[in-house]
PDB file of C-alpha atoms in Angstrom:
ATOM      1  CA  MET H   1     -77.632  99.478 181.134  1.00 79.00           C
ATOM      2  CA  PRO H   2     -79.226  98.345 178.660  1.00 96.00           C
ATOM      3  CA  HIS H   3     -81.529 101.166 177.590  1.00 98.00           C
ATOM      4  CA  LEU H   4     -84.587 100.582 175.410  1.00 99.00           C
ATOM      5  CA  ILE H   5     -85.921 103.654 173.651  1.00 99.00           C
ATOM      6  CA  ILE H   6     -89.282 103.038 172.045  1.00 99.00           C
ATOM      7  CA  GLU H   7     -90.731 105.358 169.412  1.00 99.00           C
ATOM      8  CA  ALA H   8     -94.303 104.756 168.296  1.00 99.00           C
ATOM      9  CA  THR H   9     -96.683 106.487 165.936  1.00 98.00           C
ATOM     10  CA  PRO H  10     -99.963 107.763 167.450  1.00 98.00           C
ATOM     11  CA  HIS H  11    -102.383 104.945 166.603  1.00 97.00           C
ATOM     12  CA  ILE H  12     -99.980 102.235 167.745  1.00 98.00           C
ATOM     13  CA  ALA H  13     -99.216 104.242 170.890  1.00 98.00           C
ATOM     14  CA  ARG H  14    -102.931 104.440 171.750  1.00 97.00           C
ATOM     15  CA  LEU H  15    -103.429 100.699 171.291  1.00 98.00           C
ATOM     16  CA  LEU H  16    -100.533  99.391 173.388  1.00 98.00           C
ATOM     17  CA  ASP H  17    -100.090  99.061 177.142  1.00 98.00           C
ATOM     18  CA  PHE H  18     -96.469 100.159 177.238  1.00 98.00           C
ATOM     19  CA  ARG H  19     -95.969  99.485 180.965  1.00 98.00           C
ATOM     20  CA  SER H  20     -96.851  95.820 180.421  1.00 98.00           C
ATOM     21  CA  LEU H  21     -94.860  95.657 177.187  1.00 99.00           C
ATOM     22  CA  MET H  22     -91.725  97.086 178.813  1.00 98.00           C
ATOM     23  CA  GLY H  23     -92.145  94.725 181.765  1.00 98.00           C
ATOM     24  CA  ALA H  24     -92.422  91.724 179.448  1.00 98.00           C
ATOM     25  CA  VAL H  25     -89.299  92.732 177.511  1.00 99.00           C
ATOM     26  CA  HIS H  26     -87.357  93.318 180.750  1.00 99.00           C
ATOM     27  CA  GLU H  27     -88.429  89.981 182.213  1.00 98.00           C
ATOM     28  CA  GLN H  28     -87.536  88.014 179.090  1.00 98.00           C
ATOM     29  CA  LEU H  29     -84.141  89.687 178.624  1.00 98.00           C
ATOM     30  CA  ALA H  30     -83.318  88.940 182.270  1.00 98.00           C
ATOM     31  CA  ALA H  31     -84.662  85.366 182.062  1.00 98.00           C
ATOM     32  CA  GLN H  32     -82.400  84.671 179.066  1.00 98.00           C
ATOM     33  CA  GLY H  33     -79.403  85.986 181.029  1.00 97.00           C
ATOM     34  CA  HIS H  34     -78.854  88.917 178.659  1.00 97.00           C
ATOM     35  CA  ALA H  35     -79.100  91.594 181.384  1.00 96.00           C
ATOM     36  CA  LEU H  36     -79.802  92.074 185.060  1.00 96.00           C
ATOM     37  CA  LEU H  37     -83.428  93.068 185.599  1.00 97.00           C
ATOM     38  CA  ALA H  38     -82.443  96.000 187.835  1.00 95.00           C
ATOM     39  CA  GLU H  39     -80.199  97.436 185.100  1.00 95.00           C
ATOM     40  CA  LEU H  40     -82.800  97.556 182.312  1.00 98.00           C
ATOM     41  CA  LYS H  41     -84.259 100.979 181.552  1.00 97.00           C
ATOM     42  CA  SER H  42     -87.052 101.687 179.064  1.00 98.00           C
ATOM     43  CA  ARG H  43     -89.010 104.706 177.939  1.00 98.00           C
ATOM     44  CA  VAL H  44     -91.533 105.514 175.225  1.00 99.00           C
ATOM     45  CA  TYR H  45     -91.841 108.514 172.931  1.00 98.00           C
ATOM     46  CA  LYS H  46     -94.855 109.141 170.726  1.00 98.00           C
ATOM     47  CA  ALA H  47     -94.075 110.533 167.269  1.00 97.00           C
ATOM     48  CA  ASP H  48     -96.844 113.057 166.607  1.00 94.00           C
ATOM     49  CA  GLN H  49     -95.351 113.947 163.231  1.00 96.00           C
ATOM     50  CA  PHE H  50     -94.253 111.003 161.082  1.00 97.00           C
ATOM     51  CA  LEU H  51     -94.239 109.544 157.595  1.00 96.00           C
ATOM     52  CA  SER H  52     -93.470 105.990 156.529  1.00 94.00           C
ATOM     53  CA  GLY H  53     -92.391 105.953 152.888  1.00 94.00           C
ATOM     54  CA  ASP H  54     -95.064 107.941 151.089  1.00 95.00           C
ATOM     55  CA  ASP H  55     -98.064 106.491 152.974  1.00 95.00           C
ATOM     56  CA  PRO H  56     -99.327 108.828 155.723  1.00 94.00           C
ATOM     57  CA  THR H  57    -101.522 106.053 157.188  1.00 94.00           C
ATOM     58  CA  HIS H  58     -98.734 103.467 157.594  1.00 97.00           C
ATOM     59  CA  GLU H  59     -97.551 103.392 161.209  1.00 98.00           C
ATOM     60  CA  PHE H  60     -94.525 101.985 162.982  1.00 98.00           C
ATOM     61  CA  ILE H  61     -92.868 101.170 166.260  1.00 99.00           C
ATOM     62  CA  VAL H  62     -89.076 101.331 166.508  1.00 99.00           C
ATOM     63  CA  VAL H  63     -87.016 100.156 169.474  1.00 99.00           C
ATOM     64  CA  ARG H  64     -83.413 101.225 169.927  1.00 99.00           C
ATOM     65  CA  LEU H  65     -81.460  98.959 172.262  1.00 99.00           C
ATOM     66  CA  LEU H  66     -78.419 100.832 173.592  1.00 98.00           C
ATOM     67  CA  LEU H  67     -75.714  98.656 175.168  1.00 97.00           C
ATOM     68  CA  THR H  68     -72.562  99.664 177.051  1.00 93.00           C
ATOM     69  CA  LYS H  69     -71.202  96.251 178.048  1.00 93.00           C
ATOM     70  CA  PRO H  70     -69.494  94.107 175.394  1.00 95.00           C
ATOM     71  CA  ARG H  71     -71.541  91.212 174.070  1.00 96.00           C
ATOM     72  CA  SER H  72     -70.877  88.690 171.318  1.00 97.00           C
ATOM     73  CA  GLU H  73     -72.525  89.076 167.916  1.00 97.00           C
ATOM     74  CA  PRO H  74     -74.849  86.096 168.552  1.00 98.00           C
ATOM     75  CA  VAL H  75     -75.988  87.624 171.863  1.00 98.00           C
ATOM     76  CA  LEU H  76     -76.599  91.012 170.206  1.00 98.00           C
ATOM     77  CA  ASN H  77     -78.711  89.247 167.571  1.00 98.00           C
ATOM     78  CA  ASP H  78     -80.578  87.211 170.216  1.00 98.00           C
ATOM     79  CA  MET H  79     -81.389  90.345 172.208  1.00 99.00           C
ATOM     80  CA  GLY H  80     -82.623  92.189 169.129  1.00 99.00           C
ATOM     81  CA  ARG H  81     -84.735  89.235 167.985  1.00 99.00           C
ATOM     82  CA  LEU H  82     -86.244  88.741 171.457  1.00 99.00           C
ATOM     83  CA  ILE H  83     -87.244  92.419 171.685  1.00 99.00           C
ATOM     84  CA  HIS H  84     -88.594  92.409 168.135  1.00 99.00           C
ATOM     85  CA  ASP H  85     -90.712  89.321 168.710  1.00 99.00           C
ATOM     86  CA  VAL H  86     -92.202  90.561 172.006  1.00 99.00           C
ATOM     87  CA  VAL H  87     -93.058  93.972 170.513  1.00 99.00           C
ATOM     88  CA  ARG H  88     -94.371  92.522 167.237  1.00 99.00           C
ATOM     89  CA  ASP H  89     -96.567  90.059 169.121  1.00 99.00           C
ATOM     90  CA  ALA H  90     -97.977  92.888 171.279  1.00 98.00           C
ATOM     91  CA  VAL H  91     -98.918  94.894 168.180  1.00 98.00           C
ATOM     92  CA  GLU H  92    -100.428  91.853 166.463  1.00 98.00           C
ATOM     93  CA  ARG H  93    -102.579  91.109 169.541  1.00 98.00           C
ATOM     94  CA  VAL H  94    -104.334  94.505 169.268  1.00 98.00           C
ATOM     95  CA  GLU H  95    -105.115  93.813 165.586  1.00 97.00           C
ATOM     96  CA  PRO H  96    -104.466  97.259 164.092  1.00 96.00           C
ATOM     97  CA  ALA H  97    -106.650  98.162 161.106  1.00 95.00           C
ATOM     98  CA  PHE H  98    -103.765  99.875 159.311  1.00 96.00           C
ATOM     99  CA  GLY H  99    -100.383  98.957 157.879  1.00 96.00           C
ATOM    100  CA  TRP H 100     -97.494  98.984 160.323  1.00 98.00           C
ATOM    101  CA  GLN H 101     -93.849  98.036 160.818  1.00 98.00           C
ATOM    102  CA  CYS H 102     -91.876  96.845 163.828  1.00 98.00           C
ATOM    103  CA  CYS H 103     -88.126  97.541 163.853  1.00 98.00           C
ATOM    104  CA  VAL H 104     -85.330  97.018 166.393  1.00 99.00           C
ATOM    105  CA  LEU H 105     -81.935  98.695 166.161  1.00 99.00           C
ATOM    106  CA  VAL H 106     -79.232  97.145 168.347  1.00 98.00           C
ATOM    107  CA  CYS H 107     -76.654  99.842 169.142  1.00 98.00           C
ATOM    108  CA  ASP H 108     -73.416  98.584 170.708  1.00 96.00           C
ATOM    109  CA  PHE H 109     -71.707 101.441 172.554  1.00 94.00           C
ATOM    110  CA  SER H 110     -69.469  99.155 174.632  1.00 92.00           C
ATOM    111  CA  GLY H 111     -66.363 101.046 173.508  1.00 88.00           C
ATOM    112  CA  ALA H 112     -67.804 104.465 174.361  1.00 90.00           C
ATOM    113  CA  PRO H 113     -67.478 106.225 177.722  1.00 89.00           C
ATOM    114  CA  TYR H 114     -70.487 105.656 179.994  1.00 85.00           C
ATOM    115  CA  ILE H 115     -70.693 107.558 183.269  1.00 89.00           C
ATOM    116  CA  LYS H 116     -73.416 106.582 185.721  1.00 86.00           C
ATOM    117  CA  THR H 117     -74.437 107.456 189.282  1.00 88.00           C
ATOM    118  CA  VAL H 118     -76.927 105.312 191.194  1.00 85.00           C
ATOM    119  CA  ARG H 119     -78.718 106.428 194.347  1.00 85.00           C
ATOM    120  CA  ASP H 120     -80.938 104.160 196.423  1.00 81.00           C
ATOM    121  CA  GLY H 121     -83.479 106.821 197.500  1.00 79.00           C
ATOM    122  CA  THR H 122     -81.823 107.592 200.830  1.00 72.00           C
ATOM    123  CA  ARG H 123     -79.275 109.856 199.146  1.00 60.00           C
ATOM    124  CA  SER H 124     -76.473 107.396 199.848  1.00 56.00           C
ATOM    125  CA  ASP H 125     -74.309 106.638 196.847  1.00 54.00           C
ATOM    126  CA  THR H 126     -74.490 103.052 195.623  1.00 51.00           C
ATOM    127  CA  GLY H 127     -71.675 103.447 193.156  1.00 53.00           C
ATOM    128  CA  ALA H 128     -70.745 104.792 189.788  1.00 51.00           C
ATOM    129  CA  SER H 129     -69.292 103.181 186.751  1.00 51.00           C
ATOM    130  CA  ALA H 130     -67.482 104.380 183.694  1.00 46.00           C
TER     131      ALA H 130
END
C-alpha cells in the first residue's frame, strides 16, 4: 500500500498520459520517503457520466489516496499536497480549454483490517500481511 485511485472526466482523461503521471507520482512519493516504490499501486477510471455543480462543461480529476500504515498528520498532508501538485501541474501543462478542478482525498485506513497476498510470478508466496 498506498493505493491511488484516479477518477477523471472524459476531456481531462483524453488529454493526460496517465502512465507517465502515475510514474511521476510514484517516484516522488518514494523519493520523499513516504512509501516504498514497489508498494505503490495506481489505477485510473474515466467518469463517462458526471456533473460538477450545475455546469456540464466543467471537468475534474479526483485522486483518492488510500493508506493502511499509520502516518503522522503532517506526513498525510505532505503526501496529499505532493499528489495534488503533480496532478495539477500535469493538467495545467495540457492547457485545457474548459474549467476544471483537481482534488485529492487522503483516506487513512491504518486502523482497518488489510489482508494482502503477494506472488512474484513464479507462484511462490512472498508473504502476506494483515
